[in-house]
Amino acid sequence: MRRANAQIACGLAFAGNPQHRVQPAAKPKTVAAMPERIPLLKARLLVENGDHVKIGTPLYEDKENTDIVFASPGAGKIKKIVYGPRRVIREIVIQLDDEETAETFTPYPPKELLRLSPGALKEILLKGGVWPVIRDIVYRKVADPAQTPAAVWMATDNQDPFHPPAETWLSSPEDRRFFQTGRQALEILCSRVFFCRCTDFPPLDPEIEKIVTHRISGGYPREDPAVIHYHSKTGPDQNLAWFVSGQDVRLLGEFLESGRFPVRRTVAVSGIPVEGRYVQTRIGTPLDTLAEPGKANGHRWVVGGLFRGYSSVPESHLSLYETALGLIEESGRRELLGFMRPGYNKPTCSRTFLSVFNPSPLPVDADMHGSKRACVNCGNCTRACPVQILPQFTYKCILAGEIEEALSHGMLDCVECGLCSYVCPSKIELCRTFQETKQAYFRQRI
Amino acid sequence: MGWIEKKLRKVFDAPRKHFESGGRLEKLSPLFEAIEDVFFFPAGATKSSPMVRDSLDLKRFMSFVLVALIPPLLFGIFNTGYQSRLAADMSTALLPAFATGLTIVLPIIVVSYTVGLFWELLFAAIRKHPISEGFLVTGLLFPLTLPPTIPLWQVAAGITFGVVIGKEVFGGTGRNLFNPALTARAFVFFAYPAQMSGNSVWVAVQQKAAGSVDAVTGATPLAVTELQAPFNSIAEMLTDQGYTFSTLFFGNYPGSIGGTSAFCCTIGALLLILLGIASYRTVLGTIIGLLATGFLLNWLATPQSPPWFSVSPFYHLAAGGFAFGAAYMATDPVTAPGTDSAKWIYGFFIGALTVLIRVVNPAFPEGVMLAILFMNMFSPLLEYTEIRLRFKKRIPHV
């Protein structure tokens, strides 16, 4: 495989890294499904307020492909359905029963699994509502079951600060068995299943290490499946690929072996105001069960990593794909003579602060650190881009309405890592522009 | 520090209502914001992912260019005073020379900033956009390229042309095609050749008693060519005139305010490259282009060719405004190409054209300004070509 060579080696050592210990969380009173957070999904509700659902009951489906349904992460009564602007379904909140029941499907232990045809397996995964954990590498949306991908990537490590490392959710022999079953299922769907791991992460069980196909080094976002796929594909026929995050591979395996929709999630809770730790909780848990809301006044709640994640509020819930909650300061304080401070503890990818000599993790906050200006063509975004796009030029193409030109710049290769927006001294929302343009392009294409 | 901050906060909070929309001074709000932002760093929360942003902003980015300009600025002030006192037969000690230099240079800089700020503010108020930090750099770069004898009204006319025609008509900082400071200088150069041609030395002589400023004439190092030098003797001729290589390198000779000292410009260029503000590709490209062309001309030189054909290329490196141009003007990210290979080519041709204009064109003893402006025009083409070539390596999606 080719070497990924982003030129900016961002010293992204952020303070607030969780301590390495896993705690089980108390059972929450509610859980929620969050259709708004599934990229490019137009959801149609399959339940109403007051309905009683089991774990694994379909809650909503994809309007464009009604085969794709999304399973309920809890059993109980639908307490409320929260809508956002333009009637987007934000949350389907379920008041949990004391004794939860689950929908049961036919279990497929590994032996029987291997006898399944790809079509039959797809059917099982779609029916069980676990198909959405398989995602498209280009648009990062739910994979289209009608397509045949060139490769399926499994990624256990996520360096977007801060995600739980594999050993926190892959520690017991049972976990590893589920993981292997999940991998076998993916191998039925596609003959080329790849498994990438970071060399900087501690090795896992030898049985797991044996199936690793790609090893990469370097910081975020070098470990992202889309980045590795970009650097290993050899032709246009390989553009279509899928990826499954590590915890979801385990989830697939547990679903197939047990015949029930599994809801376990190991979540990293990080940030300076909270005691950073890894919590064993469940899909759709309320965020205030992960961190004390009172302690975190004046802080931004970021669900997902600090780069890819989105802002949320303590009353909200954990969405299907996310396994991290980060709290970062949001003070809005205007620093006196801020732009001429030596900045020994200001995080930056540039060499313009004394923090280049500071090896310790630096505190981060949810501040723009400057106001918006026109692009001065400094090229920091180009140096940061992990997939060799020239963001400053691609961005100008998009603004000029030259979508064809933007496409030939490689806009669809964009992995939405957010580094271009991060490094931009003019504070231009490059990543958001690419994301929105990719999504608009996808919607118009079909 | 705490109470200073509180006091300052009050200074800005009290008049704020006048600058807000509907206030009496609403039109001046870009100026108010710009000044407030200098003292209180703007704090806006991130709205979309990534939720964290780099601490570097354009204000700091541009401020470092000002920091890098300190060596040529300080030396320029000293040298201006030194040459002036030398011509007037006064003591040339460090402090008096510096003080004399200050009285000559400071008005030029003040006029450049004031008039430039006026235009910047006018456009910001009409277009309703914030004042860009790029202006701080332009406002200082321009005076440093001027001779100390320049009349102040020409400074005003020049910076007006540079800011308005060189930058604002294109849409402001980031959208301009030509370096605004060089556009301003080119305007003055062509509009008022008597003061700017570069054929005669610029020494602002301060009369002992009256304190009035007058000029003396002589030949600048690059204009020594007009003295009909015999073949292979430019170096000796320069030395005869007092322009040894080390004088040229350290810049202790009459010339434009900031451009004489290649040494100070080297310090500035190294600082900019070290901080990652300027691209080493452009700077090295200019030096390689200059040396390569210089050696080529040496090789082509015959007794019939113009005398500068045979001068050592290292004289080109040290003489005139080349170092200043290569360090501060060619590296301006807005007008230089944004792609890596294009930067090498852009730099190379700046160096090559500088030598060609100096040596071959008898009308212009100095060529770096024209070379940079010329390559500014070509930088979009260079970028475009490199982007096309990069496309070929990509695996297409559609």
CSV table of C-alpha atoms in Angstrom, one decimal, chain A residues 2 7 14 138 230 233-237 239-240 300 302 305-311 328 330 332-343 346-354 364-380 382-383 387-390 392-393 396 404-405 407-413 417-419 421-429 431-432 435 441 445, chain B residues 1-6 8-9 12-13 16 32-64 66 129-134 136 171-176 271-281 331-340 343 379-380 383-384 386-388 390-398:
chain,number,residue,atom,x,y,z
A,2,ARG,CA,1.0,3.5,-0.6
A,7,GLN,CA,2.7,17.2,5.3
A,14,PHE,CA,-5.1,17.6,23.5
A,138,VAL,CA,-17.6,8.1,0.1
A,230,TYR,CA,-7.9,6.3,-0.8
A,233,LYS,CA,-7.3,1.8,-4.2
A,234,THR,CA,-5.8,1.2,-7.7
A,235,GLY,CA,-8.6,2.1,-10.1
A,236,PRO,CA,-11.9,3.8,-10.5
A,237,ASP,CA,-13.7,0.5,-10.1
A,239,ASN,CA,-14.2,3.7,-5.5
A,240,LEU,CA,-17.1,2.1,-3.9
A,300,ARG,CA,-19.5,22.5,25.0
A,302,VAL,CA,-19.3,17.3,21.7
A,305,GLY,CA,-14.6,13.1,18.4
A,306,LEU,CA,-13.6,16.7,18.6
A,307,PHE,CA,-13.0,16.8,14.8
A,308,ARG,CA,-15.9,14.8,13.4
A,309,GLY,CA,-18.4,15.1,16.3
A,310,TYR,CA,-21.3,17.5,16.6
A,311,SER,CA,-22.4,19.8,19.5
A,328,ILE,CA,-14.5,21.4,26.0
A,330,GLU,CA,-16.7,27.5,25.7
A,332,GLY,CA,-16.5,33.4,24.9
A,333,ARG,CA,-13.9,35.4,26.8
A,334,ARG,CA,-12.0,37.9,24.7
A,335,GLU,CA,-8.4,37.6,25.6
A,336,LEU,CA,-6.4,40.8,26.1
A,337,LEU,CA,-3.9,41.2,23.2
A,338,GLY,CA,-4.7,37.6,22.4
A,339,PHE,CA,-3.1,37.5,19.0
A,340,MET,CA,0.4,38.6,20.2
A,341,ARG,CA,0.7,36.2,23.1
A,342,PRO,CA,3.6,33.8,23.0
A,343,GLY,CA,1.2,31.0,23.4
A,346,LYS,CA,-2.0,27.1,22.7
A,347,PRO,CA,-2.6,24.1,20.4
A,348,THR,CA,-1.7,24.8,16.8
A,349,CYS,CA,-0.4,23.0,13.7
A,350,SER,CA,1.7,26.0,12.7
A,351,ARG,CA,5.0,27.1,14.0
A,352,THR,CA,3.8,30.5,15.2
A,353,PHE,CA,3.4,29.7,18.8
A,354,LEU,CA,5.8,28.8,21.5
A,364,VAL,CA,-8.6,22.9,23.8
A,365,ASP,CA,-11.8,25.0,23.7
A,366,ALA,CA,-14.7,25.5,21.3
A,367,ASP,CA,-13.5,28.9,20.1
A,368,MET,CA,-12.8,29.9,16.5
A,369,HIS,CA,-9.6,31.7,17.6
A,370,GLY,CA,-10.1,34.5,15.1
A,371,SER,CA,-12.6,35.9,12.8
A,372,LYS,CA,-13.5,35.0,9.2
A,373,ARG,CA,-11.3,36.5,6.5
A,374,ALA,CA,-10.9,35.9,2.8
A,375,CYS,CA,-8.6,33.0,1.8
A,376,VAL,CA,-5.0,34.2,1.4
A,377,ASN,CA,-3.8,31.1,-0.4
A,378,CYS,CA,-1.4,30.1,2.5
A,379,GLY,CA,-1.8,26.5,1.6
A,380,ASN,CA,-2.1,25.1,5.2
A,382,THR,CA,-3.3,21.5,1.4
A,383,ARG,CA,-0.5,20.5,3.7
A,387,VAL,CA,-6.1,12.6,0.7
A,388,GLN,CA,-4.1,15.1,-1.4
A,389,ILE,CA,-7.0,17.4,-2.2
A,390,LEU,CA,-6.1,21.1,-2.7
A,392,GLN,CA,-8.3,26.1,-1.1
A,393,PHE,CA,-8.8,25.6,-4.8
A,396,LYS,CA,-13.2,28.3,-4.7
A,404,GLU,CA,-17.5,19.4,-12.3
A,405,GLU,CA,-14.2,21.1,-11.6
A,407,LEU,CA,-15.2,16.8,-8.7
A,408,SER,CA,-12.0,16.5,-10.8
A,409,HIS,CA,-10.1,18.1,-7.9
A,410,GLY,CA,-11.2,15.0,-5.9
A,411,MET,CA,-14.0,16.4,-3.9
A,412,LEU,CA,-15.6,12.9,-3.5
A,413,ASP,CA,-12.3,11.6,-2.0
A,417,CYS,CA,-11.9,14.8,8.7
A,418,GLY,CA,-12.1,18.5,9.4
A,419,LEU,CA,-8.3,19.2,9.4
A,421,SER,CA,-11.1,23.8,8.6
A,422,TYR,CA,-9.0,23.3,11.7
A,423,VAL,CA,-5.8,24.7,10.3
A,424,CYS,CA,-7.3,27.6,8.3
A,425,PRO,CA,-6.0,30.9,9.6
A,426,SER,CA,-8.9,32.7,7.8
A,427,LYS,CA,-11.4,30.5,9.6
A,428,ILE,CA,-13.1,29.4,6.5
A,429,GLU,CA,-15.5,26.5,6.9
A,431,CYS,CA,-14.9,20.9,5.6
A,432,ARG,CA,-18.6,21.9,6.0
A,435,GLN,CA,-19.6,18.0,3.2
A,441,TYR,CA,-24.3,16.1,-5.3
A,445,ARG,CA,-27.4,12.3,-8.8
B,1,MET,CA,-3.0,42.9,34.4
B,2,GLY,CA,-6.6,42.4,35.7
B,3,TRP,CA,-7.4,46.1,36.2
B,4,ILE,CA,-5.8,47.1,32.9
B,5,GLU,CA,-8.1,44.7,31.2
B,6,LYS,CA,-11.1,46.1,33.0
B,8,LEU,CA,-9.6,48.9,28.6
B,9,ARG,CA,-12.9,47.0,28.5
B,12,PHE,CA,-14.4,50.0,24.4
B,13,ASP,CA,-17.8,49.4,26.0
B,16,ARG,CA,-19.9,50.8,21.4
B,32,PHE,CA,-14.0,50.3,15.8
B,33,GLU,CA,-14.0,46.5,15.4
B,34,ALA,CA,-10.5,46.4,14.0
B,35,ILE,CA,-9.1,48.4,16.9
B,36,GLU,CA,-11.1,46.4,19.5
B,37,ASP,CA,-9.9,43.2,17.9
B,38,VAL,CA,-6.3,44.3,18.4
B,39,PHE,CA,-6.8,44.7,22.1
B,40,PHE,CA,-9.4,42.0,22.7
B,41,PHE,CA,-9.0,38.9,20.6
B,42,PRO,CA,-12.4,38.1,19.0
B,43,ALA,CA,-14.0,35.0,20.6
B,44,GLY,CA,-16.6,33.3,18.5
B,45,ALA,CA,-17.8,29.8,19.3
B,46,THR,CA,-17.4,27.1,16.7
B,47,LYS,CA,-20.7,26.3,15.0
B,48,SER,CA,-19.9,23.3,12.8
B,49,SER,CA,-17.4,20.5,13.0
B,50,PRO,CA,-14.5,20.4,13.7
B,51,MET,CA,-15.4,21.7,17.1
B,52,VAL,CA,-11.9,22.8,17.8
B,53,ARG,CA,-9.9,25.3,15.7
B,54,ASP,CA,-6.2,26.1,15.4
B,55,SER,CA,-5.0,29.0,17.5
B,56,LEU,CA,-3.4,30.7,14.5
B,57,ASP,CA,-5.5,33.4,12.8
B,58,LEU,CA,-4.8,35.8,10.0
B,59,LYS,CA,-4.0,38.6,12.4
B,60,ARG,CA,-1.1,36.7,13.9
B,61,PHE,CA,-0.1,35.4,10.5
B,62,MET,CA,0.3,38.9,9.1
B,63,SER,CA,1.8,40.3,12.3
B,64,PHE,CA,4.8,38.0,11.8
B,66,LEU,CA,5.7,42.9,10.4
B,129,HIS,CA,-16.6,43.9,5.5
B,130,PRO,CA,-14.0,44.0,8.3
B,131,ILE,CA,-10.7,45.7,7.8
B,132,SER,CA,-8.2,43.2,6.6
B,133,GLU,CA,-4.8,42.7,8.4
B,134,GLY,CA,-3.1,42.5,5.0
B,136,LEU,CA,-0.7,46.5,7.9
B,171,GLY,CA,-12.3,42.7,-3.8
B,172,GLY,CA,-9.8,43.2,-1.1
B,173,THR,CA,-7.0,41.2,0.5
B,174,GLY,CA,-6.9,37.6,-0.7
B,175,ARG,CA,-8.5,38.4,-4.1
B,176,ASN,CA,-5.8,40.8,-5.5
B,271,LEU,CA,12.4,34.1,10.3
B,272,LEU,CA,9.4,33.9,7.9
B,273,ILE,CA,10.5,30.5,6.6
B,274,LEU,CA,11.1,29.2,10.1
B,275,LEU,CA,7.7,30.2,11.2
B,276,GLY,CA,6.1,28.7,8.2
B,277,ILE,CA,4.7,32.0,6.9
B,278,ALA,CA,6.8,32.3,3.8
B,279,SER,CA,7.5,29.4,1.5
B,280,TYR,CA,11.2,28.3,1.3
B,281,ARG,CA,10.4,27.1,-2.2
B,331,THR,CA,6.6,35.3,-0.7
B,332,ASP,CA,3.3,37.1,-0.4
B,333,PRO,CA,1.0,34.1,-0.3
B,334,VAL,CA,-1.9,35.9,-2.0
B,335,THR,CA,-0.1,36.8,-5.2
B,336,ALA,CA,2.2,33.8,-5.3
B,337,PRO,CA,1.0,30.4,-6.6
B,338,GLY,CA,-0.5,28.1,-3.9
B,339,THR,CA,0.9,24.9,-5.2
B,340,ASP,CA,4.4,23.6,-4.4
B,343,LYS,CA,6.2,28.1,-6.3
B,379,SER,CA,1.0,32.7,-11.0
B,380,PRO,CA,-2.7,31.7,-11.7
B,383,GLU,CA,-1.2,27.1,-10.4
B,384,TYR,CA,-3.7,26.0,-13.1
B,386,GLU,CA,0.1,22.2,-11.7
B,387,ILE,CA,-3.5,21.4,-10.7
B,388,ARG,CA,-4.1,19.9,-14.2
B,390,ARG,CA,-2.2,16.6,-10.4
B,391,PHE,CA,-5.6,15.6,-11.7
B,392,LYS,CA,-3.9,13.1,-14.0
B,393,LYS,CA,-2.6,11.2,-10.9
B,394,ARG,CA,-5.9,11.1,-9.2
B,395,ILE,CA,-8.3,8.1,-9.6
B,396,PRO,CA,-11.4,9.7,-10.9
B,397,HIS,CA,-14.8,9.2,-9.3
B,398,VAL,CA,-17.1,10.0,-12.2
